[in-house]
Amino acid sequence: MVLNLKYKLLFTFTLLSLSMWSTHIVGGEIYYDYLGNNNYNITLKVYRDCINGQAPFDNPASVGIFDASGVLITTLSIPFPGSTLLSSNFNNPCYQTPTNICVEEAVYVGFIQLPPIAGGYYLAYQRCCRNNTILNLVNPGNVGSTYWTYIPDQSVATTNNSPRFINYPPIFLCAGLPITFDHSANDPDGDSLVYELCDPYDGGTTLNPMPVPPSGPPYTAVPFNTTSGYNGSYPMASNPALSINPSTGLMTGTPNTIGQWVVGVCVKEYRNGNLINIHKRDFQFNVMNCPNNTVASIPSQQTFCTGFNVNFLNNSINGFSYHWDFGEAALTNDTSNIVAPTWTYPAAGTYTVMLVVNPGYSCVDTAYSVFNIQPLLSPSFTAPTGQCLNTSNFSFAAGGTFSGPITNFSWNFGQGAAPPNSNQQNPSGISYSTPGTKTVTLSVSENGCTKTSVQTITVHPMPTASVPAQQSFCGGLSVTYTNASLNANSFFWNFGDPTTSQDTSSQSSPTYTFSAPGNYTITLIAATGFGCKDTAYTTYDIQPLLQPSFIKPSGQCITNNNFSFTASGFSGPGTLFTWDFENGASINTSNQQNVTNVNYGAAGIYAVTLTISENGCTKYYIDSVEVFPLPTAQFNFSPMVVCNPYTILFADTTNATGSVASYNWTFHDGTTSSSPTTSFSYTNVGLFSFTVQLTAIDNNGCTQTFTFPKNNSITVNPSPTAGISISETATSIFDPEVTVTDLSINGVNCYLHFGDGTIDSTCNFNNISHSYTTPGTYTIQQILINGIGCSDTFALAFEVLPEFRFFVPNAFTYNNDQLNETFLPKVIGASDYTFRIFNRWGQLIFETHNTQEGWNGEYKTNKCQTGVYIYQITFTDDVEQKEHTFVGHVTLLR
């Protein structure tokens, strides 16, 4: 909708009028917070026009402090804190706030100490002047402002925090539009608040615009233009009149005259039913004309190719809320309230779409647009099954979603097609000159829309059957055929064998075994699996297979070896034989079928090759014979000096090609052994000679004997005789002592081990006593060494039987008299020992796992008080391995 010229001129005039208004003080208030100890925070809020202003903020602001009689007590100077631009709080969403009009706020905060006085204090700030275009005042350019508050006498209120308004009123109001504004206040003390419209106060003059100090109370109200009917209760032209709810502070009314107006609001503070303070704020309302410049606009339909789902565009101007109706006559819920909605129609048709911009507001506008909804164009076709190149004949059928008679079809059948294109809906008779994957494209056009469907079809190449000509005639009756066919994936072979009907195969490269030699015609049919076939023929001459072989003779020892060989695996009397026995044989080569008396002069493995030739084919067979060396029988031994008795270990070191199968040891005294390792013991003292013979037979049956004479090879020295006796073989843990008596002979050095880690090195003793600390079985062992280093060992077993005893005293004195200084339970024959002390509150003050450690009456090095304490003792006895727990009381005395 186009803005009417009258409204354009009125809107321009309104902006010019506002820009010509002088900008001065537009409102303010003052309140306080009690901090304790007669200290107060004073907050002064001052508001002024921030364009073409003639009344700058004071720096500092002067707040006068007066007694109840209006006598000046002191002046509080508060430095200028800087200012902040206020938001417009404009009450008409149809109109954008002018950018050349603004209000800024300065919040002064000061601190002062005010001791209680009779009648309390008045706090006041004054400033001149107001805008000279205000309509409800007489000579408004010479009218100032007084903002004051009251601190009551302590007889009325011991302490008090004044109320303060929560929100600042809107700077701009639209003429003819209702105002609803929350003008409520907050009181930190929770006092009762009552609201009313009231007279703003005058203050300051054009000659003294910033009184320092301000004048004291009482103050004079501003001069309302009473001739026009304005006063503090009816401050501006409004129908209904401007009013404020006394309980909630909600301000309502409908201003109806363009201009500037001064309004005062008072909040009365009651405590226990008594009025203790009145907080007043005045401010300036700017009432202006707000023309409607809203335009609803729906862009016309641009595409018919999206089907039943439509995304709507919105080109409206100055809209802030919207209502769409999508034109379905049978529905009431075909609506949306978002900016640019999406709607899905149920069927094709013509629909009238409506858009209402800013419904319910004065700046409403409506637009309509017709949409032609068509089904979504979606062509498709099914790709036909692939065909062979030489017989290709394809048919196609266009399907999918389209309207019908007015639809245009365009086919492109891809490379090598004849014909290459078609405009029919269902073309047929399409053939191809080349094989491969062909891309077929169907384009369908209607209603100015075009959609395409693409599929691929396969034109299979023709196969080529091929069997390579026979290259070898020496494969025997079994032949593996090579398949050289192209473009085929299935095969059928016929091998031309008249003796059977099973001479066929479907493998790619099959193997077939003929029943007899001869000439055979081989047939191969190669196919693609799509009905494409080709056939090839070839002739094969089948000869028997040459397979020479001979039985490998067993290996022989080097002594008297003699081998024989017999050729096998040939066809007839025309066969030629050639043997090669390798160098080193008595016969190197032979042309006989059977060869005997072949022997070798050295041990080793020899290759034997048999070659057979027949019907132009030659085959050879290779194996080997082995001539075993004799084993080298031997053993190791070193002359030595030993102590009597002594056993010598003889270890076989025979070297043989294979493993040694058997041994035969023979010693000088006739003793024999058949083990790989054997021993011989010497029990007499002196110098000895000996002869040892070893015969070794390896697993090949080869034998070798080794005789080893040794003269004066071993010296056997005498050994001492160890011996001890013990007082008893078992005793109790309560008497765990044993006495050992020495019975040894010819010892020089002695070591007596008691089995618990204790060692005594005394020799030739009569009695040695030893005491054990824990139960158990101990081995008491004596090690005896004579002067030439020979030793002997003797040992006896001794058992300490487990028993346990437990005793707990009931009191002890910790007084440094060296008597009964610790509380120490007695436990013998126990393990896993834990001893704890608790005070009467259950606090753990002592713990040990040492049976020899007692409690000394202290906790963290501090002496504990005389009294009764709780002990807890747990342990496992060494007799039955049972766990015991004892809990009791012990008295600490000082």
Short mmCIF file of N, CA and C in Angstrom, two decimals, residues 71-133:
data_model
loop_
_atom_site.label_atom_id
_atom_site.label_comp_id
_atom_site.label_asym_id
_atom_site.label_seq_id
_atom_site.Cartn_x
_atom_site.Cartn_y
_atom_site.Cartn_z
N VAL A 71 16.13 25.13 57.59
CA VAL A 71 17.44 25.75 57.81
C VAL A 71 18.50 24.85 57.19
N LEU A 72 19.43 25.43 56.41
CA LEU A 72 20.51 24.67 55.76
C LEU A 72 21.45 24.10 56.81
N ILE A 73 21.66 22.80 56.80
CA ILE A 73 22.61 22.14 57.70
C ILE A 73 23.97 22.01 57.01
N THR A 74 23.99 21.53 55.80
CA THR A 74 25.23 21.35 55.04
C THR A 74 24.89 21.16 53.57
N THR A 75 25.92 21.19 52.75
CA THR A 75 25.76 20.97 51.31
C THR A 75 26.63 19.79 50.88
N LEU A 76 26.05 18.86 50.12
CA LEU A 76 26.77 17.70 49.58
C LEU A 76 27.05 17.94 48.10
N SER A 77 28.34 18.03 47.75
CA SER A 77 28.74 18.22 46.35
C SER A 77 29.10 16.86 45.75
N ILE A 78 28.44 16.51 44.65
CA ILE A 78 28.67 15.20 44.02
C ILE A 78 29.22 15.43 42.62
N PRO A 79 30.44 14.93 42.33
CA PRO A 79 31.04 15.12 41.00
C PRO A 79 30.18 14.49 39.91
N PHE A 80 30.27 15.07 38.71
CA PHE A 80 29.55 14.55 37.55
C PHE A 80 30.10 13.16 37.17
N PRO A 81 29.25 12.09 37.16
CA PRO A 81 29.75 10.73 36.91
C PRO A 81 29.77 10.34 35.44
N GLY A 82 29.33 11.24 34.56
CA GLY A 82 29.13 10.88 33.16
C GLY A 82 27.66 10.57 32.93
N SER A 83 27.27 10.45 31.66
CA SER A 83 25.86 10.26 31.34
C SER A 83 25.68 9.08 30.40
N THR A 84 24.41 8.62 30.32
CA THR A 84 24.05 7.45 29.50
C THR A 84 22.83 7.79 28.67
N LEU A 85 22.82 7.44 27.40
CA LEU A 85 21.65 7.62 26.55
C LEU A 85 20.56 6.63 26.95
N LEU A 86 19.32 7.07 27.02
CA LEU A 86 18.20 6.21 27.36
C LEU A 86 17.52 5.71 26.09
N SER A 87 17.01 4.47 26.18
CA SER A 87 16.22 3.96 25.07
C SER A 87 14.89 4.70 25.03
N SER A 88 14.25 4.71 23.87
CA SER A 88 13.07 5.54 23.69
C SER A 88 11.85 5.01 24.43
N ASN A 89 11.76 3.67 24.65
CA ASN A 89 10.56 3.07 25.25
C ASN A 89 9.30 3.52 24.51
N PHE A 90 9.44 3.66 23.19
CA PHE A 90 8.35 4.19 22.37
C PHE A 90 7.16 3.23 22.40
N ASN A 91 5.92 3.74 22.60
CA ASN A 91 4.77 2.87 22.80
C ASN A 91 4.03 2.53 21.53
N ASN A 92 4.57 2.87 20.37
CA ASN A 92 3.89 2.55 19.11
C ASN A 92 4.83 1.76 18.22
N PRO A 93 4.61 0.41 18.05
CA PRO A 93 5.51 -0.40 17.22
C PRO A 93 5.39 -0.10 15.74
N CYS A 94 4.39 0.72 15.33
CA CYS A 94 4.21 1.03 13.91
C CYS A 94 5.15 2.14 13.45
N TYR A 95 5.82 2.77 14.37
CA TYR A 95 6.60 3.95 14.01
C TYR A 95 8.02 3.80 14.51
N GLN A 96 8.97 4.15 13.71
CA GLN A 96 10.36 4.09 14.12
C GLN A 96 10.75 5.36 14.84
N THR A 97 11.45 5.22 15.94
CA THR A 97 11.86 6.36 16.75
C THR A 97 12.77 7.29 15.93
N PRO A 98 12.52 8.61 15.93
CA PRO A 98 13.41 9.53 15.21
C PRO A 98 14.82 9.49 15.78
N THR A 99 15.78 9.56 14.90
CA THR A 99 17.18 9.48 15.35
C THR A 99 17.71 10.82 15.85
N ASN A 100 16.95 11.94 15.64
CA ASN A 100 17.45 13.26 16.05
C ASN A 100 16.85 13.70 17.38
N ILE A 101 16.25 12.77 18.14
CA ILE A 101 15.68 13.11 19.44
C ILE A 101 16.17 12.08 20.45
N CYS A 102 16.66 12.54 21.59
CA CYS A 102 17.13 11.59 22.59
C CYS A 102 17.14 12.25 23.96
N VAL A 103 17.23 11.40 24.99
CA VAL A 103 17.33 11.83 26.38
C VAL A 103 18.50 11.09 27.00
N GLU A 104 19.31 11.82 27.80
CA GLU A 104 20.41 11.17 28.49
C GLU A 104 20.24 11.33 29.99
N GLU A 105 20.79 10.39 30.71
CA GLU A 105 20.62 10.31 32.15
C GLU A 105 21.98 10.41 32.83
N ALA A 106 22.05 11.18 33.93
CA ALA A 106 23.24 11.22 34.79
C ALA A 106 22.81 10.75 36.17
N VAL A 107 23.54 9.79 36.73
CA VAL A 107 23.23 9.23 38.05
C VAL A 107 24.36 9.64 38.99
N TYR A 108 24.08 10.63 39.86
CA TYR A 108 25.04 11.10 40.84
C TYR A 108 24.88 10.27 42.11
N VAL A 109 26.00 9.80 42.68
CA VAL A 109 25.96 9.03 43.93
C VAL A 109 26.96 9.65 44.90
N GLY A 110 26.45 10.05 46.09
CA GLY A 110 27.30 10.66 47.11
C GLY A 110 27.10 10.02 48.47
N PHE A 111 28.07 10.21 49.34
CA PHE A 111 28.05 9.62 50.67
C PHE A 111 28.07 10.74 51.71
N ILE A 112 27.23 10.58 52.78
CA ILE A 112 27.18 11.60 53.83
C ILE A 112 26.76 10.95 55.14
N GLN A 113 27.26 11.50 56.26
CA GLN A 113 26.89 11.03 57.59
C GLN A 113 25.95 12.08 58.21
N LEU A 114 24.76 11.63 58.65
CA LEU A 114 23.74 12.54 59.20
C LEU A 114 23.26 11.98 60.53
N PRO A 115 23.76 12.54 61.64
CA PRO A 115 23.32 12.07 62.95
C PRO A 115 21.84 12.43 63.16
N PRO A 116 21.12 11.66 63.96
CA PRO A 116 19.69 11.91 64.16
C PRO A 116 19.45 13.31 64.74
N ILE A 117 18.40 14.00 64.18
CA ILE A 117 17.98 15.29 64.73
C ILE A 117 16.45 15.29 64.81
N ALA A 118 15.94 16.15 65.65
CA ALA A 118 14.50 16.24 65.80
C ALA A 118 13.88 16.72 64.49
N GLY A 119 12.84 16.06 64.06
CA GLY A 119 12.13 16.44 62.84
C GLY A 119 12.71 15.86 61.58
N GLY A 120 13.92 15.30 61.63
CA GLY A 120 14.54 14.68 60.47
C GLY A 120 15.16 15.67 59.51
N TYR A 121 15.49 15.19 58.28
CA TYR A 121 16.20 15.99 57.29
C TYR A 121 15.40 16.05 55.99
N TYR A 122 15.58 17.22 55.26
CA TYR A 122 15.13 17.35 53.88
C TYR A 122 16.37 17.43 52.99
N LEU A 123 16.36 16.68 51.86
CA LEU A 123 17.45 16.72 50.88
C LEU A 123 16.86 17.24 49.58
N ALA A 124 17.51 18.26 48.97
CA ALA A 124 16.93 18.88 47.78
C ALA A 124 18.02 19.24 46.78
N TYR A 125 17.61 19.17 45.46
CA TYR A 125 18.46 19.59 44.35
C TYR A 125 17.58 20.42 43.42
N GLN A 126 18.14 21.56 42.92
CA GLN A 126 17.36 22.46 42.06
C GLN A 126 18.13 22.77 40.78
N ARG A 127 17.33 22.97 39.68
CA ARG A 127 17.97 23.25 38.38
C ARG A 127 16.95 23.94 37.48
N CYS A 128 17.41 24.90 36.71
CA CYS A 128 16.58 25.60 35.73
C CYS A 128 17.25 25.43 34.37
N CYS A 129 16.56 25.22 33.26
CA CYS A 129 15.12 25.44 33.14
C CYS A 129 14.54 24.34 32.28
N ARG A 130 13.19 24.38 32.07
CA ARG A 130 12.50 23.39 31.26
C ARG A 130 12.36 23.88 29.82
N ASN A 131 11.86 23.00 28.91
CA ASN A 131 11.64 23.37 27.52
C ASN A 131 10.55 24.46 27.43
N ASN A 132 10.78 25.47 26.60
CA ASN A 132 9.83 26.57 26.50
C ASN A 132 8.63 26.25 25.62
N THR A 133 8.56 24.98 25.08
CA THR A 133 7.42 24.59 24.24
C THR A 133 6.46 23.68 25.00
#
